[in-house]
mmCIF file of C-alpha atoms in Angstrom:
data_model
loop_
_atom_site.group_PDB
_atom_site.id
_atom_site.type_symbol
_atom_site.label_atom_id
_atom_site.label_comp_id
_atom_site.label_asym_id
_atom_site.label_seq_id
_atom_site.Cartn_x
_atom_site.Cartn_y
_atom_site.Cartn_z
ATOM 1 C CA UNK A 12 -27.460 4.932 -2.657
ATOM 2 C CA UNK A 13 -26.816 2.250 -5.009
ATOM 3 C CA UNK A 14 -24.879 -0.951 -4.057
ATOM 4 C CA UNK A 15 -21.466 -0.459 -5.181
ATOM 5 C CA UNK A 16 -21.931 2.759 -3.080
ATOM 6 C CA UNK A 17 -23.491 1.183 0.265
ATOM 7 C CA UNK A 18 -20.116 -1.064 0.106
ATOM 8 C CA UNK A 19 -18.009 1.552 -0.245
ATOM 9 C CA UNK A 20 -19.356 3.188 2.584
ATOM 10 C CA UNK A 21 -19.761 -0.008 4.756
ATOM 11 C CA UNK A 22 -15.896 -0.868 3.495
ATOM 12 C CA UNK A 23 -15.182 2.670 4.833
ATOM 13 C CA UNK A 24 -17.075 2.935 8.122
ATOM 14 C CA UNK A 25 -15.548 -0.781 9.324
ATOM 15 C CA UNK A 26 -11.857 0.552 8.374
ATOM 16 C CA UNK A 27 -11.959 3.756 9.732
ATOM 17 C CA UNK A 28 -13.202 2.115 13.010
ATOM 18 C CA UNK A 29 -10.293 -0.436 13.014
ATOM 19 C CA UNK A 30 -7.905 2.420 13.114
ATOM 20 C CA UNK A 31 -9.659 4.445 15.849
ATOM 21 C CA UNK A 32 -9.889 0.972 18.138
ATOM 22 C CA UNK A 33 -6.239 0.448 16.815
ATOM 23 C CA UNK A 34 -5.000 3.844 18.262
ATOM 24 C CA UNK A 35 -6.302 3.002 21.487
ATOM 25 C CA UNK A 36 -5.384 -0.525 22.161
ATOM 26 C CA UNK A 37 -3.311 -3.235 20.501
ATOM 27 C CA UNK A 38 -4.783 -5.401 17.555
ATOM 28 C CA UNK A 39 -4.883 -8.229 19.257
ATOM 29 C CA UNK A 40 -7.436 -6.802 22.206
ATOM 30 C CA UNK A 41 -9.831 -5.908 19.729
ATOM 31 C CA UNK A 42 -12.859 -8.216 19.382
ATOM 32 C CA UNK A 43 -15.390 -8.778 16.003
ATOM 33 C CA UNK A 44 -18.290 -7.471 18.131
ATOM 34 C CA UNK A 45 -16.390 -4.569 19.562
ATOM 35 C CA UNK A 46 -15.430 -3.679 15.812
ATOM 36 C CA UNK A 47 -18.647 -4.073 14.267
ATOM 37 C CA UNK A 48 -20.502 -2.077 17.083
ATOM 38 C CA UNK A 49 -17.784 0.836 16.829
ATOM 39 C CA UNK A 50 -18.609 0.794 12.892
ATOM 40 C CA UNK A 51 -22.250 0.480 13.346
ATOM 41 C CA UNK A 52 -22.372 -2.697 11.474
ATOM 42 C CA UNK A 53 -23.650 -6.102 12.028
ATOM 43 C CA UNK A 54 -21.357 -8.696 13.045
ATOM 44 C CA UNK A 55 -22.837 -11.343 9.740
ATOM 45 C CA UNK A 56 -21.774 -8.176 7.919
ATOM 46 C CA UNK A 57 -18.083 -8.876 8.856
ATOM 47 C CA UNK A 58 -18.411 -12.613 8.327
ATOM 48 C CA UNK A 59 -20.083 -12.136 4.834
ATOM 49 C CA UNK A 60 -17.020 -9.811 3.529
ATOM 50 C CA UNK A 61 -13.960 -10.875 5.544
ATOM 51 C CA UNK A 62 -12.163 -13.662 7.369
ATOM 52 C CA UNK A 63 -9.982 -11.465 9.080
ATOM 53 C CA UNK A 64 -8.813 -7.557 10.382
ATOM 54 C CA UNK A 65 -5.809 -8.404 7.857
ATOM 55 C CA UNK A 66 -8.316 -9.002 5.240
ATOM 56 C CA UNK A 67 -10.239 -5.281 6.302
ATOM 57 C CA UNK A 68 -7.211 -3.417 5.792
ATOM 58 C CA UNK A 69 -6.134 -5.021 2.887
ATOM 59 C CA UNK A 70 -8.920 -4.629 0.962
ATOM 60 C CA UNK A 71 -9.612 -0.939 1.965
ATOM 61 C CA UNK A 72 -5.450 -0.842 1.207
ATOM 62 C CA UNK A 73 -6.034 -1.931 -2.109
ATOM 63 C CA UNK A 74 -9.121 0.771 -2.792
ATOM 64 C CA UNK A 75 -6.722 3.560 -1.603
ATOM 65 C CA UNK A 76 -3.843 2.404 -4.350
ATOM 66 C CA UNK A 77 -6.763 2.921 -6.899
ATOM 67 C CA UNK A 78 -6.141 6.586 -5.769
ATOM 68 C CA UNK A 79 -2.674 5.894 -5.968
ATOM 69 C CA UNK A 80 -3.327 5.352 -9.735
ATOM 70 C CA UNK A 81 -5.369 7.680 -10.596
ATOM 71 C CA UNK A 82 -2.464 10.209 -9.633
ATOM 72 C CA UNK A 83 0.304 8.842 -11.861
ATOM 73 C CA UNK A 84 0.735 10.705 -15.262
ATOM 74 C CA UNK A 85 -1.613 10.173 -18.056
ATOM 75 C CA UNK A 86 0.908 9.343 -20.337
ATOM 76 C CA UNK A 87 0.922 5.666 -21.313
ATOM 77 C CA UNK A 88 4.446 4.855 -19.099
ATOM 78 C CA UNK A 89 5.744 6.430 -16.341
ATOM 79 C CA UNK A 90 9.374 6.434 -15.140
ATOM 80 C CA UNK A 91 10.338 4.801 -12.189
ATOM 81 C CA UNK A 92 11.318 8.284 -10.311
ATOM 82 C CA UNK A 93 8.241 9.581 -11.286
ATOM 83 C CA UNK A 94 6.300 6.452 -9.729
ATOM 84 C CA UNK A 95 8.536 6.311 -7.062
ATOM 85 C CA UNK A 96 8.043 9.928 -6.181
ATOM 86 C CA UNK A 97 4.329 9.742 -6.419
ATOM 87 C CA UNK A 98 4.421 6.442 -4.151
ATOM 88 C CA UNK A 99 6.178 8.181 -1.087
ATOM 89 C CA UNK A 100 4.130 11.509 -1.777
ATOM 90 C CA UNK A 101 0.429 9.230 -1.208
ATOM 91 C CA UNK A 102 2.293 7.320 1.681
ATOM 92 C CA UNK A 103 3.483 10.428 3.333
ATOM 93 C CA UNK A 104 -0.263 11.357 3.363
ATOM 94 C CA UNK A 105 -1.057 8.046 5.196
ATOM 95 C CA UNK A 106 1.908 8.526 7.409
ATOM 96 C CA UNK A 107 -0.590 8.130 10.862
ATOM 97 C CA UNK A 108 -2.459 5.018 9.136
ATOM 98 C CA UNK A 109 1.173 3.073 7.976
ATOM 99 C CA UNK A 110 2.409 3.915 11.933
ATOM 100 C CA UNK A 111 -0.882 2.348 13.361
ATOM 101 C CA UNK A 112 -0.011 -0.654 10.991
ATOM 102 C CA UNK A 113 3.370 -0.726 12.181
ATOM 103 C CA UNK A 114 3.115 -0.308 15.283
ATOM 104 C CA UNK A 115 0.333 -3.337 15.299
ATOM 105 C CA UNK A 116 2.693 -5.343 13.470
ATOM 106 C CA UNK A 117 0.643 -5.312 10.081
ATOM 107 C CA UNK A 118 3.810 -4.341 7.820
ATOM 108 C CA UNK A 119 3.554 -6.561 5.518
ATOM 109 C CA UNK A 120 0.223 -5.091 4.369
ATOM 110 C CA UNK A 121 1.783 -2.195 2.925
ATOM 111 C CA UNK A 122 4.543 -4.711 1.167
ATOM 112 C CA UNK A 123 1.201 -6.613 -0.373
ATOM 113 C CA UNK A 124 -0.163 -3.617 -1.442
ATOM 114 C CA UNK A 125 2.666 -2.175 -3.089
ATOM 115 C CA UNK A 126 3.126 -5.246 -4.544
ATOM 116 C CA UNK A 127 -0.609 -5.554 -5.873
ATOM 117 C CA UNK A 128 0.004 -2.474 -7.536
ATOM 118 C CA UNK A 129 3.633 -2.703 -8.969
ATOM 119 C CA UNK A 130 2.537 -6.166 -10.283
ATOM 120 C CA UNK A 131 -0.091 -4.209 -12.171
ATOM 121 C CA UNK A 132 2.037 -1.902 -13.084
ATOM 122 C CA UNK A 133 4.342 -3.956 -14.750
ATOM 123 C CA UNK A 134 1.884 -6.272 -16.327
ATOM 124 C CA UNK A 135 0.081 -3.172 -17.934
ATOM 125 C CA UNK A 136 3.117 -2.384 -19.352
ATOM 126 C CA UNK A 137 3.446 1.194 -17.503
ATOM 127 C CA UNK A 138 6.904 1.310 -16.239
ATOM 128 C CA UNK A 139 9.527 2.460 -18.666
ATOM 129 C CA UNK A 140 12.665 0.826 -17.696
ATOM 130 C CA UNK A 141 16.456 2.029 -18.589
ATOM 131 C CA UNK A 142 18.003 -1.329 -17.231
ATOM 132 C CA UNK A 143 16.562 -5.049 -18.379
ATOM 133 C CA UNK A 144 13.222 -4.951 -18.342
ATOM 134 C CA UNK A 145 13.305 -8.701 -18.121
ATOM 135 C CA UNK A 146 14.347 -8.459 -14.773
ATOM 136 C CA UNK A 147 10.668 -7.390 -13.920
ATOM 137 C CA UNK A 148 9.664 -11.158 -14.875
ATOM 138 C CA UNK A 149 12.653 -12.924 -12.698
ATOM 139 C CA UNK A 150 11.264 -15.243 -9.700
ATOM 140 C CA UNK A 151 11.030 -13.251 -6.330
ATOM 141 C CA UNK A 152 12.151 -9.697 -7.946
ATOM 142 C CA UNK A 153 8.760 -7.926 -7.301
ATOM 143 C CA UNK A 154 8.945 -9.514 -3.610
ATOM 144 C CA UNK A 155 12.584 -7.934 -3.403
ATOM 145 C CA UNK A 156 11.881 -4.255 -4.768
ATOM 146 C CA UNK A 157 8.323 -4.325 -2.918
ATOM 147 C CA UNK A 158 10.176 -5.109 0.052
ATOM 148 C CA UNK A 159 13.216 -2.965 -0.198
ATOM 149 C CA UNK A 160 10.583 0.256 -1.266
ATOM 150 C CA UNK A 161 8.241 -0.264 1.794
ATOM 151 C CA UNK A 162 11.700 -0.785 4.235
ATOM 152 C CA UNK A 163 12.684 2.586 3.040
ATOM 153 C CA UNK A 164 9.436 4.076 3.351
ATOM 154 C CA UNK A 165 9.014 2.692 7.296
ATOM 155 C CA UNK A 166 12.737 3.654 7.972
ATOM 156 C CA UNK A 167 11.981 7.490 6.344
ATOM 157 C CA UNK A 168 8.887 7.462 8.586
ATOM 158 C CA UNK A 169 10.156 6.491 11.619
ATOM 159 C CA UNK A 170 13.058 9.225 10.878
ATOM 160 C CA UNK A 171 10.442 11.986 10.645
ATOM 161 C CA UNK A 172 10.309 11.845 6.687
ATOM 162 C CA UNK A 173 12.768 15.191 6.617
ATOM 163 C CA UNK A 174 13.709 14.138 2.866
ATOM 164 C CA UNK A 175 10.996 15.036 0.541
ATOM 165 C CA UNK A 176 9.423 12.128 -1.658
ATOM 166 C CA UNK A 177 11.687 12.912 -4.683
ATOM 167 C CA UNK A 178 14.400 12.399 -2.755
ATOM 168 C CA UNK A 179 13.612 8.743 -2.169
ATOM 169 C CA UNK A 180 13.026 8.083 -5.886
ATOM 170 C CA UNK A 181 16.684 9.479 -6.950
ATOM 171 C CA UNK A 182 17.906 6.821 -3.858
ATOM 172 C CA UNK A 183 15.747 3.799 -5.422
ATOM 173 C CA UNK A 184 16.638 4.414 -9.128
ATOM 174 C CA UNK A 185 20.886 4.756 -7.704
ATOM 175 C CA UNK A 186 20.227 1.826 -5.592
ATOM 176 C CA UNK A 187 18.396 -0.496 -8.345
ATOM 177 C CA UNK A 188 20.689 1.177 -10.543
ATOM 178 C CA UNK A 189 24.175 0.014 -9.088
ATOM 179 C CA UNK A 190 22.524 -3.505 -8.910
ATOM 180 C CA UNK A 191 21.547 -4.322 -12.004
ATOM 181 C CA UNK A 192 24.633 -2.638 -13.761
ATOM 182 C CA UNK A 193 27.147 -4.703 -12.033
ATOM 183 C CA UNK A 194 25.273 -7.163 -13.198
ATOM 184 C CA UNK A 195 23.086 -8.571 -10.515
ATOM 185 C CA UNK A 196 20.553 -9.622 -12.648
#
């Protein structure tokens, strides 16, 4: 197994035991040792690669929105209902992993990673848009939408996501729709 492999794997095996000690008890009663023993890792492991279990599930976050990419359409840009639609389709696919992180308070991880990867989006130029496309660029916008899309998403979750993904994306474009052309730019 080569390196970038063996941290994969090691990436994997300390996540996946987070979530299993994170089903059973809160966040806050799990300990570094307890972790690292559940994941079959050393404890200088954890230390070497992370400062915190915020920093675990980030990073492995950020490693799953690679799959998120990987998903959207091969054309150079992508509409926002199609990205929007293919957001709540992989997050309805982590539905027991987001409630774990909810539950545990840990929200705002799926707000940084959908911001990670809308940032990307936007700065690879991916996102056609049909209202100002300067708006992208404004102070605090991509801290707004990332916000407002990962509100929805926990509010469809905890309501037993009955509305299928596409759904969602019509209600995003309306909403960012009426917005910007009243001119709340």
């Amino acid at each position: 197994m080569n390196p970038q492999e063996r941290k994969q794997q090691n990436l994997t095996a300390i996540y996946e035991a987070l979530l299993q000690l994170m089903s059973h008890k809160p966040l806050s009663m799990i300990s570094i040792t307890e972790l690292c023993a559940h994941a079959q890792l050393s404890r200088s492991y954890f230390y070497r690669n992370f400062t915190s279990f915020d920093q675990i599930i980030l990073t492995y976050q950020e490693q799953a929105i690679l799959t998120y990419f990987r998903r959207l359409p091969r054309q150079s840009k992508i509409t926002l209902p199609v990205l929007m639609t293919q957001y709540f389709t992989f997050m309805q696919q982590m539905a027991a992993t987001n409630q774990l992180l909810i539950d545990n308070g840990k929200a705002q991880i799926i707000v940084q990673t959908f911001e990670a990867a809308y940032t990307l989006l936007i700065r690879h130029d991916r996102i056609i848009t049909v209202t100002d496309s300067t708006i992208h660029h404004q102070p605090y916008y991509i801290a707004f939408f990332s916000g407002a899309v990962v509100n929805i998403l926990i509010h469809w979750q905890q309501a037993g996501m009955v509305e299928p993904p596409s759904y969602l994306a019509q209600q995003i474009v309306r909403f960012t729709a009426s917005h910007t052309g009243n001119g709340l730019k």
